[in-house]
Structure formats: C-alpha cells, structure tokens
Amino acid sequence: MLARSRRLTAALAASAAAGGFITWGVAGAGPASAAAGCRVDYKVTNQWQGGFGADVTVTNLGDAISGWALTWTYTAGQSVAQAWNAAVTQSGTTVTAKNVDYNANLATGGTANFGFNGAWNNSTNPVPAAFALNGVACTGAPATGSPAPSRSTGSSPSASASPSRSTGPSPSQSASYPPPPSSYPAPMPVAGDTGVHDPTIVKRPEGGYIIAYTGNNIALKTSTDRVTWRNAGAAFPSGASWTLPYTGNSPSLWAPDISYRNGRYVMYYAASTFGSNHSAIFLATSPTGAAGSWTNQGLVIESRTADNFNAIDPNLYVDDQGRWWLSFGSFWSGIKLVQLDPATGKRSDSTIRAIAGRNGGAIEAPFVSKHGAYYYQYVSFDLCCKGASSTYRVMVGRSTSPTGPFLDRSGKDMNSGGGTEILAGRGSIHGPGHEAVLADTDGDYLVYHYYADSGASYLGINHIGYDGGGWPYLY
C-alpha cells in the first residue's frame, strides 16, 4: 500500500481433550489384516482453556502391516479438531486415526506418530478409555508418564471458514515439527476482542501478553493465555501532539513494534498519511506496557517527500553481538535498515542500508527474527487496507548476517524482489500480512492481521515450523 490508515475469531464450539501422558500396550490375536499386538503412547503436549494438543505414537508388536487405523473412545465430551500425519475423524465419542500415504507400512516393532489439536470441557480431561489397532485392542497397564501440562499455555489452529486444513500444535521442546501442510493453515482460534490491524506482540516477563496495533494513539490489547484478548486502552490516552505534523492532525498512529528490553518496554511507531512519504518513526518506553504509562522519547528517523524511502513500519531486532537494528519501509525504494545506540534507542550513525525492495513495488512491514544460524526477514508483498479485496501475502528470506544480504529459497536477493511465500489469502481469509514473530517458550509464532469477508481485520496467529533446510512454514 502507499503508507496507510491501518486498522475469525474462531473458537472451537466443542470442548477439548487431553490429560498428560499414558502408555497402553500389548498383545492379542486378531484377523490377518490386523496387528497381533500394539502399544500406544498418548501424550498431551499443550493444554489451555478450552483446547489442547496431543501427540500419539502407535507401535506394532505383531506381524508387519500395510495400512492401519487406530481407534479410541473419549469419556468426557472431548473432541478432535485438526490433525497432522494422520487422517482423523470422530463419530460421537469414537475417534479414528488412519494412516496417510507416507506412514502406511508398519513393520514388526515399527512405529507411526501423529498429532492433533482438540477441545475439552475444562472440568475433566481424562486420557482415552481404550485403543485398538486395526480392530485389535491395545491393552495393558499404563506406564509412568509426564504430568499434565499447565493450562496457561498454548492455543490451537482455527476452525474458521477457511477451506484450508490447519495443522499442528505448538512444537515440542525438541523442536520436532509436523510436516509442512499441503495448503496454508487457517488461523489458530482466538477469542474476545480480536479486531486488530498491524499487530505486534510481546510476552510480559511475569506472564501474559501485550499486543500493540494501529489505532488512535496506538491501541493495546492484553491476554493471559495468548488465546483470549481484551481491549486495554491506548498507549497515549491524552494524545500524541508531536506526531500531528505527520498525520494531518489525525490521532491514528501506525504499525508499532513492541518489545521488552533491559527491564522496560520499548515501542517504535509511525506517523504518516496515505500516499505520502512525509513520515516519521518515534520511540516510546514504559515500565509496565499499560495504557497511559508510555513516555515519548522523541524522533528516531523521518522521511520527506524528496527522499526515496518511507519511514513507517518499524521493527527492532538485536543481533547476537547485542547490536540494535531498526528495519522499516514501505513502497518507494523498499525496506531500509539503520543501526541504533542501545543506550538511547536512537540512531548511532547516518548510514541507511537497503535490505529488501521490489523496484518501487508493493513491499512493507519488515520483521527480522533469529532462529538457529539464520536471521529471517519477513515482509508483506502487495496491497493492504482494502478489506476483503486486500492482496497482502507474507514472504521471507534469510541471511547469516543481521545486515544481509537476505536471500529467498531460490537464492534470489530480497533487494532484487526475492522472497519465498509462506502465507497468502485463501477462502474467507483475505490479505494476511503485517506480520510479527513471537519467540515463546513453546515455539515460534507468526502474528498478523487478515480480513474477513465483511472487510473487518482480525488477529491471526500460527505456529512456525522449520523444514529440513531450515526454511520456515506455518502450521
């Protein structure tokens, strides 16, 4: 877009399952097409109010089989929502998980693993009552397992109207991810006050989350569990008079970037008007992140109509050496990077680096995060802010240096229009973009906005997985 005026909920209708870790085992006779014995390891990997994620491993203790179906029964109203590595269906209390193409064959002693997200009723969440593999019961005493996880963490993929199949719970601490899905996943379910535009997120050191987003005087939301959100006022409830020369006297401030650094909250945010690159990025700090607690620390960088860049969409990242960098930009000559002084949060020199561009085309909303050996630069291509007609999509490239060059999967430099797509509109999810990455204790998450058929913008969250080559994907 050309500098902008930024602005399903899906909650699982049923309640969700899970409860710790349990192993059922052993042998029995059965038909030729069935396993002669089996063991099932059922582990809850994540649990939160109304939902949970589970990991299941089935071991064939009998003759080799080609094609399997594992069944179990829930006893407390739980339901399965979405799954990966197996085709899972539910009829009443009975759940059936069938193999997919790549894990159909189970040798003697062989295992198949799959996972799913589900819903439970928040009062009890027992493990399934019985398992059977190809109709043969997997019986035996439960083995000692891990305790049930805290209900304060996690969330699950959305049951929205999108036709895409969502996959995966939060990755385990061992960073084992489900395979990349065949289509883009739906957003994970969120609830409460979920209308946002250009969201950025930070985890509080004491627990819980803050989202800051485009709105009058920077709008705020909070959540205790990353699922249910509530409105939390504005960063500057008395107004931000210092921004008015850039906004045409509008109170709307754009695309904040919020983080927690050195015992305080740090926020960079933009002031501009549609179609103009007379823009500015300011810095504010807060001891608590709450509405009204923010103090303006002044101008960081501005762009004028004579400049070839646009000073909006800021993103702060800190490299492995502790150096601070601010990426920013929209249209014009693309995404820029300046170095900051960590002591002040302001520029440390006059150098402006180019790190992504489309020769004047639609690119904006940079976000750089580190995972493993790479710095990943996420950007939004194409057009925002057109409601259901928006064409935003999320692209990524990576570099071993915080200053680039950032290359896409094919090796194309993002300064030459490169970028590997990891999310785009589909079904009733329109124009997903203006992304941020949350590195949480249970894995990385992409946080973004998208438009519903009504044209309203909502919060989207998905897990980030990394394939064998280290490239991110959503599930």
Short mmCIF file of C-alpha atoms in Angstrom, two decimals:
data_model
loop_
_atom_site.label_atom_id
_atom_site.label_comp_id
_atom_site.label_asym_id
_atom_site.label_seq_id
_atom_site.Cartn_x
_atom_site.Cartn_y
_atom_site.Cartn_z
CA MET A 1 0.00 0.00 0.00
CA LEU A 2 1.14 3.61 -0.08
CA ALA A 3 1.52 4.48 3.61
CA ARG A 4 -1.85 3.76 5.20
CA SER A 5 -4.66 4.25 7.68
CA ARG A 6 -4.28 0.78 9.28
CA ARG A 7 -6.80 -0.99 11.01
CA LEU A 8 -12.45 -15.28 12.91
CA THR A 9 -12.40 -15.23 15.77
CA ALA A 10 -12.87 -18.84 15.70
CA ALA A 11 -13.44 -20.58 18.92
CA LEU A 12 -13.94 -24.28 18.99
CA ALA A 13 -17.60 -24.87 19.62
CA ALA A 14 -16.99 -28.10 21.41
CA SER A 15 -14.76 -28.58 24.40
CA ALA A 16 -11.31 -30.20 24.06
CA ALA A 17 -9.44 -33.26 25.18
CA ALA A 18 -6.22 -34.27 26.89
CA GLY A 19 -4.57 -35.28 30.01
CA GLY A 20 -0.86 -35.98 30.47
CA PHE A 21 0.96 -38.98 29.17
CA ILE A 22 -0.07 -42.60 29.20
CA THR A 23 1.09 -45.79 27.50
CA TRP A 24 -1.14 -48.74 26.74
CA GLY A 25 0.40 -51.95 25.47
CA VAL A 26 0.27 -55.41 24.40
CA ALA A 27 -0.57 -58.42 22.50
CA GLY A 28 -3.60 -60.24 21.32
CA ALA A 29 -4.74 -62.34 18.42
CA GLY A 30 -6.62 -60.83 15.53
CA PRO A 31 -7.58 -61.16 11.90
CA ALA A 32 -4.89 -61.37 9.26
CA SER A 33 -5.34 -57.70 8.36
CA ALA A 34 -4.89 -56.60 11.96
CA ALA A 35 -1.82 -56.25 14.10
CA ALA A 36 -1.32 -59.13 16.52
CA GLY A 37 -0.30 -56.68 19.22
CA CYS A 38 0.18 -52.97 19.72
CA ARG A 39 1.23 -50.26 22.12
CA VAL A 40 0.01 -46.67 22.15
CA ASP A 41 1.80 -43.72 23.72
CA TYR A 42 -0.64 -40.82 24.16
CA LYS A 43 0.90 -37.56 25.36
CA VAL A 44 -0.66 -34.15 25.91
CA THR A 45 1.87 -31.65 24.60
CA ASN A 46 -0.02 -28.47 25.37
CA GLN A 47 -3.22 -27.54 27.18
CA TRP A 48 -5.12 -24.29 27.67
CA GLN A 49 -8.62 -23.15 28.47
CA GLY A 50 -10.94 -24.91 26.05
CA GLY A 51 -8.27 -26.63 23.99
CA PHE A 52 -5.27 -28.91 23.94
CA GLY A 53 -2.69 -30.52 21.69
CA ALA A 54 -1.72 -34.20 21.78
CA ASP A 55 0.97 -36.43 20.36
CA VAL A 56 0.26 -40.12 19.68
CA THR A 57 2.71 -42.89 18.82
CA VAL A 58 1.46 -46.35 17.90
CA THR A 59 3.89 -49.30 17.92
CA ASN A 60 3.10 -52.51 16.02
CA LEU A 61 4.05 -55.51 18.18
CA GLY A 62 2.77 -58.10 15.72
CA ASP A 63 3.34 -59.00 12.07
CA ALA A 64 4.09 -56.29 9.56
CA ILE A 65 1.00 -54.47 8.27
CA SER A 66 0.28 -52.23 5.31
CA GLY A 67 -2.39 -49.72 6.21
CA TRP A 68 -3.59 -49.05 9.73
CA ALA A 69 -6.42 -47.47 11.66
CA LEU A 70 -6.18 -46.61 15.33
CA THR A 71 -9.40 -46.07 17.28
CA TRP A 72 -10.10 -44.81 20.78
CA THR A 73 -13.01 -43.57 22.86
CA TYR A 74 -13.34 -40.32 24.78
CA THR A 75 -15.29 -40.36 28.02
CA ALA A 76 -15.67 -36.67 28.94
CA GLY A 77 -17.03 -34.94 25.87
CA GLN A 78 -13.68 -34.19 24.25
CA SER A 79 -13.40 -33.70 20.51
CA VAL A 80 -10.65 -33.64 17.90
CA ALA A 81 -10.39 -30.53 15.75
CA GLN A 82 -7.40 -30.82 13.42
CA ALA A 83 -4.61 -33.31 12.90
CA TRP A 84 -1.34 -33.94 11.07
CA ASN A 85 0.45 -37.14 9.98
CA ALA A 86 -2.89 -38.99 10.10
CA ALA A 87 -6.43 -38.59 8.81
CA VAL A 88 -8.52 -38.25 11.97
CA THR A 89 -12.30 -38.36 12.16
CA GLN A 90 -14.74 -38.56 15.05
CA SER A 91 -18.20 -40.08 15.37
CA GLY A 92 -19.77 -39.48 18.75
CA THR A 93 -17.18 -40.43 21.32
CA THR A 94 -15.20 -42.66 18.95
CA VAL A 95 -12.13 -41.29 17.20
CA THR A 96 -10.46 -42.99 14.23
CA ALA A 97 -6.96 -42.09 13.05
CA LYS A 98 -5.94 -43.60 9.72
CA ASN A 99 -2.53 -43.63 8.11
CA VAL A 100 -1.52 -41.25 5.36
CA ASP A 101 0.50 -42.32 2.32
CA TYR A 102 3.95 -41.98 3.80
CA ASN A 103 3.35 -43.89 7.07
CA ALA A 104 1.04 -46.69 5.96
CA ASN A 105 3.55 -49.52 6.45
CA LEU A 106 4.33 -50.72 9.96
CA ALA A 107 6.97 -53.40 10.33
CA THR A 108 7.12 -55.52 13.46
CA GLY A 109 8.30 -53.11 16.13
CA GLY A 110 7.65 -50.22 13.77
CA THR A 111 6.02 -47.00 14.91
CA ALA A 112 3.84 -44.27 13.46
CA ASN A 113 3.47 -40.87 15.05
CA PHE A 114 0.79 -38.25 14.59
CA GLY A 115 -0.64 -35.30 16.45
CA PHE A 116 -3.80 -33.27 16.74
CA ASN A 117 -5.49 -30.38 18.45
CA GLY A 118 -8.84 -30.71 20.13
CA ALA A 119 -11.34 -29.28 22.56
CA TRP A 120 -12.29 -30.23 26.09
CA ASN A 121 -14.86 -29.15 28.66
CA ASN A 122 -12.48 -27.53 31.15
CA SER A 123 -13.60 -29.63 34.11
CA THR A 124 -12.11 -33.02 33.34
CA ASN A 125 -9.82 -34.26 30.60
CA PRO A 126 -9.03 -37.94 31.07
CA VAL A 127 -6.98 -39.98 28.64
CA PRO A 128 -8.92 -42.15 26.19
CA ALA A 129 -10.53 -45.23 27.66
CA ALA A 130 -9.31 -47.75 25.07
CA PHE A 131 -7.21 -48.06 21.93
CA ALA A 132 -7.41 -50.59 19.10
CA LEU A 133 -5.20 -51.02 16.04
CA ASN A 134 -6.99 -52.49 13.02
CA GLY A 135 -9.65 -53.72 15.40
CA VAL A 136 -7.28 -55.41 17.84
CA ALA A 137 -7.26 -53.97 21.35
CA CYS A 138 -4.05 -52.40 22.63
CA THR A 139 -4.37 -53.44 26.25
CA GLY A 140 -2.12 -53.34 29.28
CA ALA A 141 -1.27 -51.33 32.34
CA PRO A 142 -0.46 -47.68 31.92
CA ALA A 143 3.20 -46.76 32.06
CA THR A 144 4.52 -43.86 34.11
CA GLY A 145 4.34 -40.69 32.07
CA SER A 146 4.86 -36.96 32.20
CA PRO A 147 2.43 -34.81 34.17
CA ALA A 148 -0.36 -32.92 32.52
CA PRO A 149 0.91 -29.59 31.18
CA SER A 150 -0.20 -26.26 32.51
CA ARG A 151 -3.49 -24.89 31.26
CA SER A 152 -1.91 -21.46 30.95
CA THR A 153 -0.04 -22.16 27.71
CA GLY A 154 -0.77 -22.74 24.09
CA SER A 155 -3.53 -22.37 21.59
CA SER A 156 -4.82 -24.28 18.63
CA PRO A 157 -5.43 -23.80 14.93
CA SER A 158 -8.60 -22.05 13.87
CA ALA A 159 -11.83 -23.75 12.96
CA SER A 160 -12.62 -20.80 10.70
CA ALA A 161 -14.49 -20.84 7.44
CA SER A 162 -11.26 -21.21 5.51
CA PRO A 163 -11.19 -24.36 3.39
CA SER A 164 -7.51 -24.87 4.13
CA ARG A 165 -6.64 -27.54 6.62
CA SER A 166 -4.84 -26.24 9.64
CA THR A 167 -2.21 -28.44 11.20
CA GLY A 168 -0.14 -28.76 14.30
CA PRO A 169 0.09 -27.84 17.91
CA SER A 170 2.96 -25.87 19.29
CA PRO A 171 6.29 -27.53 18.56
CA SER A 172 7.79 -29.60 21.30
CA GLN A 173 10.86 -28.51 23.19
CA SER A 174 12.88 -30.85 20.96
CA ALA A 175 11.80 -28.69 18.00
CA SER A 176 10.21 -31.59 16.12
CA TYR A 177 7.62 -30.13 13.80
CA PRO A 178 4.82 -31.72 11.80
CA PRO A 179 5.44 -31.88 8.05
CA PRO A 180 4.57 -28.72 6.11
CA PRO A 181 0.86 -28.80 5.30
CA SER A 182 -0.34 -29.10 1.72
CA SER A 183 -2.18 -25.77 1.96
CA TYR A 184 -1.92 -22.72 4.15
CA PRO A 185 -3.39 -23.30 7.59
CA ALA A 186 -6.29 -21.35 8.99
CA PRO A 187 -5.50 -19.00 11.87
CA MET A 188 -5.44 -20.59 15.29
CA PRO A 189 -8.53 -19.82 17.39
CA VAL A 190 -8.55 -16.61 19.34
CA ALA A 191 -11.40 -15.10 21.32
CA GLY A 192 -12.59 -11.89 22.91
CA ASP A 193 -11.56 -8.56 21.39
CA THR A 194 -9.70 -9.75 18.29
CA GLY A 195 -10.09 -6.83 15.87
CA VAL A 196 -6.56 -5.58 15.10
CA HIS A 197 -4.51 -4.10 12.28
CA ASP A 198 -0.71 -4.26 12.03
CA PRO A 199 -0.29 -6.18 15.31
CA THR A 200 2.94 -6.57 17.24
CA ILE A 201 3.24 -8.72 20.34
CA VAL A 202 5.40 -9.04 23.43
CA LYS A 203 5.37 -11.54 26.26
CA ARG A 204 5.41 -10.00 29.73
CA PRO A 205 8.24 -11.18 31.99
CA GLU A 206 5.65 -12.03 34.66
CA GLY A 207 3.45 -13.89 32.15
CA GLY A 208 0.73 -12.84 29.75
CA TYR A 209 0.95 -10.88 26.53
CA ILE A 210 0.50 -7.38 25.13
CA ILE A 211 -0.46 -6.57 21.56
CA ALA A 212 0.04 -3.04 20.23
CA TYR A 213 -1.51 -2.15 16.89
CA THR A 214 -2.55 0.63 14.54
CA GLY A 215 -5.20 2.86 16.06
CA ASN A 216 -5.83 6.18 17.71
CA ASN A 217 -2.79 6.96 19.86
CA ILE A 218 -1.64 3.30 19.48
CA ALA A 219 -4.23 0.76 20.57
CA LEU A 220 -3.43 -2.02 23.06
CA LYS A 221 -4.82 -5.46 23.91
CA THR A 222 -3.80 -7.95 26.58
CA SER A 223 -4.14 -11.68 27.12
CA THR A 224 -3.19 -14.09 29.87
CA ASP A 225 -3.05 -17.15 27.61
CA ARG A 226 -2.40 -15.98 24.01
CA VAL A 227 -5.94 -17.05 23.14
CA THR A 228 -8.47 -14.70 24.75
CA TRP A 229 -7.85 -10.99 24.26
CA ARG A 230 -9.34 -7.86 25.74
CA ASN A 231 -9.07 -4.20 24.85
CA ALA A 232 -6.60 -2.37 27.09
CA GLY A 233 -6.83 1.28 26.07
CA ALA A 234 -4.24 3.36 24.24
CA ALA A 235 -0.55 3.97 24.78
CA PHE A 236 -1.14 7.74 24.74
CA PRO A 237 -4.71 8.29 26.00
CA SER A 238 -4.12 12.06 26.16
CA GLY A 239 -2.96 12.18 22.57
CA ALA A 240 0.41 12.38 20.83
CA SER A 241 0.70 16.01 19.73
CA TRP A 242 4.28 15.55 18.49
CA THR A 243 3.03 13.27 15.70
CA LEU A 244 0.34 15.59 14.30
CA PRO A 245 2.58 17.34 11.70
CA TYR A 246 2.97 13.94 10.02
CA THR A 247 -0.60 12.66 10.36
CA GLY A 248 -2.54 15.65 9.08
CA ASN A 249 -3.73 16.16 12.68
CA SER A 250 -5.18 12.65 12.83
CA PRO A 251 -4.77 10.69 16.09
CA SER A 252 -4.24 7.45 14.15
CA LEU A 253 -0.72 6.11 14.62
CA TRP A 254 0.56 3.17 12.65
CA ALA A 255 2.32 -0.14 12.89
CA PRO A 256 4.01 -0.13 16.30
CA ASP A 257 6.79 -2.53 17.23
CA ILE A 258 6.83 -3.56 20.90
CA SER A 259 9.48 -5.49 22.82
CA TYR A 260 10.88 -5.82 26.32
CA ARG A 261 14.49 -4.73 26.70
CA ASN A 262 16.64 -4.14 29.76
CA GLY A 263 13.77 -4.07 32.23
CA ARG A 264 11.39 -1.83 30.29
CA TYR A 265 9.04 -1.95 27.33
CA VAL A 266 10.29 -0.33 24.12
CA MET A 267 7.99 0.73 21.31
CA TYR A 268 8.74 2.21 17.90
CA TYR A 269 5.75 3.54 15.97
CA ALA A 270 5.00 5.51 12.82
CA ALA A 271 3.13 8.70 11.92
CA SER A 272 2.10 9.31 8.32
CA THR A 273 -0.80 9.73 5.90
CA PHE A 274 -1.98 7.66 2.97
CA GLY A 275 0.02 8.09 -0.22
CA SER A 276 2.75 10.23 1.33
CA ASN A 277 6.30 9.50 2.43
CA HIS A 278 6.36 12.55 4.71
CA SER A 279 6.56 10.14 7.62
CA ALA A 280 8.28 9.68 10.94
CA ILE A 281 9.20 6.91 13.36
CA PHE A 282 9.18 7.72 17.07
CA LEU A 283 10.33 5.87 20.18
CA ALA A 284 8.41 5.44 23.44
CA THR A 285 9.19 3.49 26.60
CA SER A 286 7.16 2.20 29.53
CA PRO A 287 7.84 0.41 32.83
CA THR A 288 4.65 -1.68 32.56
CA GLY A 289 3.37 -1.55 28.97
CA ALA A 290 -0.03 -0.40 30.23
CA ALA A 291 -2.18 2.32 28.73
CA GLY A 292 -1.05 5.78 29.81
CA SER A 293 2.32 4.56 31.09
CA TRP A 294 4.22 5.33 27.88
CA THR A 295 6.70 8.19 27.63
CA ASN A 296 7.63 9.64 24.26
CA GLN A 297 11.40 9.54 23.76
CA GLY A 298 11.37 11.50 20.52
CA LEU A 299 12.01 11.20 16.81
CA VAL A 300 14.17 8.34 15.52
CA ILE A 301 14.03 8.87 11.76
CA GLU A 302 11.85 10.78 9.33
CA SER A 303 11.37 10.77 5.58
CA ARG A 304 10.45 13.72 3.41
CA THR A 305 8.82 13.89 0.02
CA ALA A 306 12.24 14.37 -1.57
CA ASP A 307 13.52 11.10 -0.05
CA ASN A 308 13.40 7.77 -1.84
CA PHE A 309 12.21 5.83 1.24
CA ASN A 310 9.26 5.89 3.60
CA ALA A 311 9.79 5.90 7.37
CA ILE A 312 6.95 3.68 8.55
CA ASP A 313 6.54 0.06 9.72
CA PRO A 314 9.46 -0.05 12.19
CA ASN A 315 10.90 -3.27 13.61
CA LEU A 316 13.65 -3.50 16.22
CA TYR A 317 15.89 -6.54 16.36
CA VAL A 318 19.01 -7.25 18.37
CA ASP A 319 21.77 -9.37 16.86
CA ASP A 320 24.00 -11.96 18.51
CA GLN A 321 26.55 -9.28 19.37
CA GLY A 322 23.96 -7.17 21.16
CA ARG A 323 23.77 -4.54 18.41
CA TRP A 324 20.40 -2.86 17.85
CA TRP A 325 18.95 -2.53 14.34
CA LEU A 326 15.77 -0.87 13.13
CA SER A 327 14.28 -2.07 9.85
CA PHE A 328 11.44 -0.11 8.29
CA GLY A 329 9.89 0.91 4.99
CA SER A 330 7.01 0.80 2.58
CA PHE A 331 6.93 1.07 -1.24
CA TRP A 332 9.29 3.71 -2.70
CA SER A 333 12.76 2.09 -2.78
CA GLY A 334 11.83 -0.63 -0.31
CA ILE A 335 12.93 -1.80 3.13
CA LYS A 336 15.74 0.01 4.92
CA LEU A 337 17.91 -0.63 7.96
CA VAL A 338 19.61 1.71 10.41
CA GLN A 339 21.77 0.94 13.43
CA LEU A 340 20.69 2.19 16.85
CA ASP A 341 22.52 3.02 20.06
CA PRO A 342 21.20 0.55 22.69
CA ALA A 343 21.71 3.18 25.39
CA THR A 344 19.31 5.65 23.79
CA GLY A 345 17.31 3.66 21.25
CA LYS A 346 18.17 6.36 18.69
CA ARG A 347 20.36 6.21 15.60
CA SER A 348 24.04 5.60 16.16
CA ASP A 349 25.17 6.77 12.71
CA SER A 350 23.84 8.22 9.45
CA THR A 351 24.06 5.05 7.35
CA ILE A 352 20.86 3.77 5.75
CA ARG A 353 21.14 0.25 4.33
CA ALA A 354 18.80 -1.39 1.81
CA ILE A 355 17.69 -4.92 2.74
CA ALA A 356 14.64 -5.61 0.52
CA GLY A 357 12.85 -4.00 -2.40
CA ARG A 358 10.67 -4.54 -5.47
CA ASN A 359 11.83 -1.63 -7.62
CA GLY A 360 9.13 0.62 -6.22
CA GLY A 361 6.54 -2.13 -5.98
CA ALA A 362 4.36 -3.10 -3.04
CA ILE A 363 6.55 -4.23 -0.16
CA GLU A 364 6.41 -3.24 3.51
CA ALA A 365 6.10 -4.42 7.13
CA PRO A 366 9.57 -5.92 7.69
CA PHE A 367 10.21 -8.13 10.68
CA VAL A 368 13.58 -9.79 11.37
CA SER A 369 13.99 -12.67 13.80
CA LYS A 370 16.78 -15.13 14.56
CA HIS A 371 16.41 -18.90 14.53
CA GLY A 372 19.38 -21.22 14.55
CA ALA A 373 22.13 -19.92 12.30
CA TYR A 374 19.94 -17.50 10.34
CA TYR A 375 18.33 -14.11 10.56
CA TYR A 376 14.96 -14.36 8.81
CA GLN A 377 13.45 -11.26 7.23
CA TYR A 378 9.67 -11.43 6.85
CA VAL A 379 7.91 -8.84 4.68
CA SER A 380 4.45 -8.26 3.23
CA PHE A 381 4.07 -8.08 -0.55
CA ASP A 382 1.17 -6.49 -2.44
CA LEU A 383 -1.75 -4.46 -1.15
CA CYS A 384 -3.10 -3.89 2.33
CA CYS A 385 -6.08 -1.98 3.64
CA LYS A 386 -8.66 -2.89 1.00
CA GLY A 387 -10.80 -5.10 3.20
CA ALA A 388 -11.73 -8.38 1.55
CA SER A 389 -10.03 -7.16 -1.64
CA SER A 390 -6.65 -6.92 0.08
CA THR A 391 -3.85 -8.96 -1.53
CA TYR A 392 -1.23 -8.89 1.24
CA ARG A 393 0.90 -12.03 1.49
CA VAL A 394 3.86 -12.90 3.69
CA MET A 395 7.29 -13.53 2.19
CA VAL A 396 10.59 -14.49 3.78
CA GLY A 397 14.31 -14.58 3.08
CA ARG A 398 17.28 -15.28 5.30
CA SER A 399 20.90 -14.34 5.94
CA THR A 400 23.71 -15.34 8.28
CA SER A 401 24.35 -11.61 8.82
CA PRO A 402 21.92 -9.21 10.53
CA THR A 403 22.51 -6.73 7.70
CA GLY A 404 22.01 -9.17 4.82
CA PRO A 405 22.03 -9.97 2.03
CA PHE A 406 18.75 -11.77 2.63
CA LEU A 407 18.12 -14.48 0.04
CA ASP A 408 14.98 -16.47 -0.68
CA ARG A 409 14.81 -20.24 -1.09
CA SER A 410 15.87 -19.99 -4.73
CA GLY A 411 18.85 -17.80 -3.84
CA LYS A 412 17.34 -14.54 -5.12
CA ASP A 413 18.29 -11.42 -3.19
CA MET A 414 15.36 -9.71 -1.48
CA ASN A 415 16.83 -6.41 -2.71
CA SER A 416 16.02 -7.66 -6.22
CA GLY A 417 12.43 -8.64 -5.48
CA GLY A 418 13.22 -12.01 -3.92
CA GLY A 419 11.07 -13.62 -1.27
CA THR A 420 9.61 -17.05 -0.54
CA GLU A 421 5.88 -17.01 0.12
CA ILE A 422 4.73 -18.66 3.38
CA LEU A 423 1.20 -17.25 3.75
CA ALA A 424 -1.43 -15.82 1.40
CA GLY A 425 -5.16 -15.35 1.27
CA ARG A 426 -7.46 -18.32 0.74
CA GLY A 427 -11.16 -18.91 1.27
CA SER A 428 -12.54 -16.39 3.72
CA ILE A 429 -9.07 -15.33 4.88
CA HIS A 430 -8.12 -12.27 2.84
CA GLY A 431 -4.85 -10.37 2.67
CA PRO A 432 -2.95 -11.80 5.65
CA GLY A 433 0.09 -9.72 6.49
CA HIS A 434 1.90 -7.13 8.57
CA GLU A 435 3.48 -10.00 10.42
CA ALA A 436 5.46 -10.20 13.64
CA VAL A 437 7.25 -13.17 15.18
CA LEU A 438 6.78 -14.18 18.80
CA ALA A 439 9.52 -16.45 20.15
CA ASP A 440 7.63 -18.08 23.01
CA THR A 441 8.65 -20.83 25.39
CA ASP A 442 6.72 -23.40 23.34
CA GLY A 443 8.00 -22.35 19.93
CA ASP A 444 7.84 -19.54 17.40
CA TYR A 445 4.57 -17.97 16.28
CA LEU A 446 3.65 -15.71 13.38
CA VAL A 447 1.24 -12.97 14.45
CA TYR A 448 -0.55 -10.99 11.73
CA HIS A 449 -3.83 -9.46 10.67
CA TYR A 450 -6.21 -10.69 7.97
CA TYR A 451 -9.55 -9.56 6.59
CA ALA A 452 -12.81 -11.45 6.86
CA ASP A 453 -15.46 -11.43 4.11
CA SER A 454 -17.03 -8.46 5.90
CA GLY A 455 -13.87 -6.43 5.34
CA ALA A 456 -13.07 -6.23 9.04
CA SER A 457 -9.50 -7.03 10.12
CA TYR A 458 -8.74 -9.65 12.76
CA LEU A 459 -5.87 -11.18 14.66
CA GLY A 460 -4.21 -14.22 13.11
CA ILE A 461 -1.70 -16.48 14.88
CA ASN A 462 0.02 -19.62 13.57
CA HIS A 463 2.86 -21.84 14.67
CA ILE A 464 6.11 -21.55 12.74
CA GLY A 465 7.84 -24.80 11.82
CA TYR A 466 11.23 -25.16 10.14
CA ASP A 467 11.83 -27.78 7.48
CA GLY A 468 14.96 -29.88 6.98
CA GLY A 469 16.61 -27.00 5.16
CA GLY A 470 15.80 -24.55 7.92
CA TRP A 471 13.07 -22.73 5.98
CA PRO A 472 10.04 -21.56 7.95
CA TYR A 473 6.47 -22.61 7.24
CA LEU A 474 3.20 -22.22 9.09
CA TYR A 475 1.06 -24.88 10.68
#
